[in-house]
CSV table of C-alpha atoms in Angstrom, one decimal:
chain,number,residue,atom,x,y,z
A,1,HIS,CA,-179.5,-51.6,47.0
A,2,ARG,CA,-180.1,-55.3,46.4
A,3,GLY,CA,-178.4,-55.2,43.1
A,4,LEU,CA,-175.1,-54.0,44.5
A,5,GLN,CA,-175.3,-56.5,47.4
A,6,TYR,CA,-175.8,-59.3,44.8
A,7,LEU,CA,-172.9,-58.2,42.7
A,8,ALA,CA,-170.6,-57.9,45.8
A,9,SER,CA,-171.6,-61.3,47.0
A,10,ARG,CA,-171.3,-62.8,43.5
A,11,PHE,CA,-167.7,-61.6,43.0
A,12,ALA,CA,-166.4,-61.7,46.6
A,13,ILE,CA,-163.5,-64.1,47.0
A,14,PRO,CA,-164.1,-66.4,49.9
A,15,SER,CA,-161.5,-66.1,52.5
A,16,GLN,CA,-160.6,-68.9,54.9
A,17,THR,CA,-158.6,-68.4,58.0
A,18,GLY,CA,-156.7,-70.8,60.1
A,19,GLU,CA,-155.8,-71.0,63.8
A,20,PRO,CA,-154.3,-67.7,65.1
A,21,LEU,CA,-150.6,-67.3,65.7
A,22,GLN,CA,-149.1,-66.1,68.9
A,23,GLU,CA,-150.1,-62.5,69.4
A,24,ASP,CA,-146.5,-61.1,69.4
A,25,LEU,CA,-145.7,-63.0,66.2
A,26,ALA,CA,-148.9,-61.9,64.5
A,27,SER,CA,-148.3,-58.3,65.6
A,28,SER,CA,-144.8,-58.4,64.0
A,29,ILE,CA,-146.1,-59.9,60.8
A,30,ASN,CA,-148.8,-57.3,60.6
A,31,TYR,CA,-146.3,-54.5,61.1
A,32,LEU,CA,-143.8,-55.8,58.6
A,33,THR,CA,-146.4,-56.3,55.9
A,34,SER,CA,-147.9,-52.8,56.4
A,35,HIS,CA,-144.7,-50.7,56.6
A,36,GLN,CA,-141.9,-50.2,54.1
A,37,LEU,CA,-138.7,-51.7,55.3
A,38,GLN,CA,-135.3,-50.0,54.9
A,39,GLU,CA,-133.5,-51.1,51.8
A,40,GLN,CA,-130.2,-51.6,53.6
A,41,VAL,CA,-131.7,-53.8,56.3
A,42,MET,CA,-133.4,-56.0,53.6
A,43,VAL,CA,-130.2,-56.4,51.6
A,44,GLU,CA,-128.1,-57.2,54.7
A,45,THR,CA,-130.7,-59.7,56.0
A,46,ALA,CA,-131.1,-61.4,52.6
A,47,ALA,CA,-127.3,-61.7,52.3
A,48,LYS,CA,-127.2,-64.0,55.4
A,49,TYR,CA,-129.4,-66.6,53.7
A,50,HIS,CA,-127.8,-68.3,50.7
A,51,THR,CA,-129.7,-70.7,48.5
A,52,PRO,CA,-129.3,-74.3,49.9
A,53,ALA,CA,-127.4,-76.5,47.5
A,54,ASN,CA,-130.3,-78.9,47.2
A,55,CYS,CA,-133.0,-76.3,46.5
A,56,ALA,CA,-132.2,-75.2,42.9
A,57,SER,CA,-135.8,-73.9,42.5
A,58,LEU,CA,-135.0,-71.0,45.0
A,59,LYS,CA,-132.2,-69.7,42.7
A,60,VAL,CA,-133.4,-66.6,41.0
A,61,PRO,CA,-132.8,-66.9,37.2
A,62,ALA,CA,-130.6,-64.3,35.6
A,63,VAL,CA,-131.8,-62.2,32.7
A,64,ASN,CA,-130.7,-63.6,29.3
A,65,SER,CA,-127.8,-61.2,28.6
A,66,SER,CA,-128.1,-61.8,24.8
A,67,ILE,CA,-131.5,-60.1,24.8
A,68,TRP,CA,-130.9,-57.5,27.5
A,69,GLY,CA,-129.6,-55.0,25.0
A,70,TYR,CA,-132.8,-55.2,23.0
A,71,ILE,CA,-135.2,-54.7,25.9
A,72,GLY,CA,-136.7,-51.2,26.4
A,73,GLY,CA,-136.0,-49.2,29.5
A,74,GLY,CA,-139.5,-49.7,31.0
A,75,ILE,CA,-139.2,-53.5,30.7
A,76,LYS,CA,-135.7,-53.5,32.1
A,77,ALA,CA,-136.9,-51.5,35.2
A,78,GLN,CA,-139.8,-54.0,35.7
A,79,GLU,CA,-137.4,-56.9,35.3
A,80,MET,CA,-135.0,-55.5,37.8
A,81,LYS,CA,-137.8,-54.9,40.4
A,82,LEU,CA,-139.0,-58.5,39.8
A,83,GLN,CA,-135.5,-59.8,40.3
A,84,ARG,CA,-135.2,-57.9,43.6
A,85,ILE,CA,-138.6,-59.2,44.8
A,86,LEU,CA,-137.7,-62.8,43.9
A,87,LYS,CA,-134.4,-62.6,45.7
A,88,LEU,CA,-136.0,-61.3,48.8
A,89,LEU,CA,-138.7,-63.9,48.6
A,90,ALA,CA,-136.1,-66.7,48.1
A,91,SER,CA,-134.1,-65.4,51.1
A,92,GLY,CA,-137.2,-65.4,53.2
A,93,ILE,CA,-138.2,-68.9,52.2
A,94,THR,CA,-134.6,-70.0,52.9
A,95,ALA,CA,-134.6,-68.3,56.3
A,96,PHE,CA,-137.8,-70.1,57.2
A,97,ALA,CA,-136.6,-73.4,55.9
A,98,ARG,CA,-133.4,-73.0,58.0
A,99,SER,CA,-135.4,-72.3,61.1
A,100,VAL,CA,-137.5,-75.4,60.6
A,101,ASP,CA,-134.5,-77.5,59.6
A,102,GLY,CA,-132.6,-76.4,62.6
A,103,GLY,CA,-129.6,-75.2,60.6
A,104,PRO,CA,-127.8,-71.8,60.5
């Protein structure tokens, strides 16, 4: 149907790709992004990478304790999930930065 093709092309988000990575690295990334990682492994790995002293924007903000008691359970659960994701993301960015910087 021409109408469906038109709609699909109209709302398709263009995707640009860059140069390919080394095959073993790309394979690892594809595996890691398509399989759930063990919680304990993520926690242990994230604990190795502390926020650099001069990268305050990587510090995950704490929830405002004065309003925490007024927030409903569903919102608290969402906030806790978001905090966990942000901490893992910050640890990943820190690990990458350390590897580029040549530090520990």
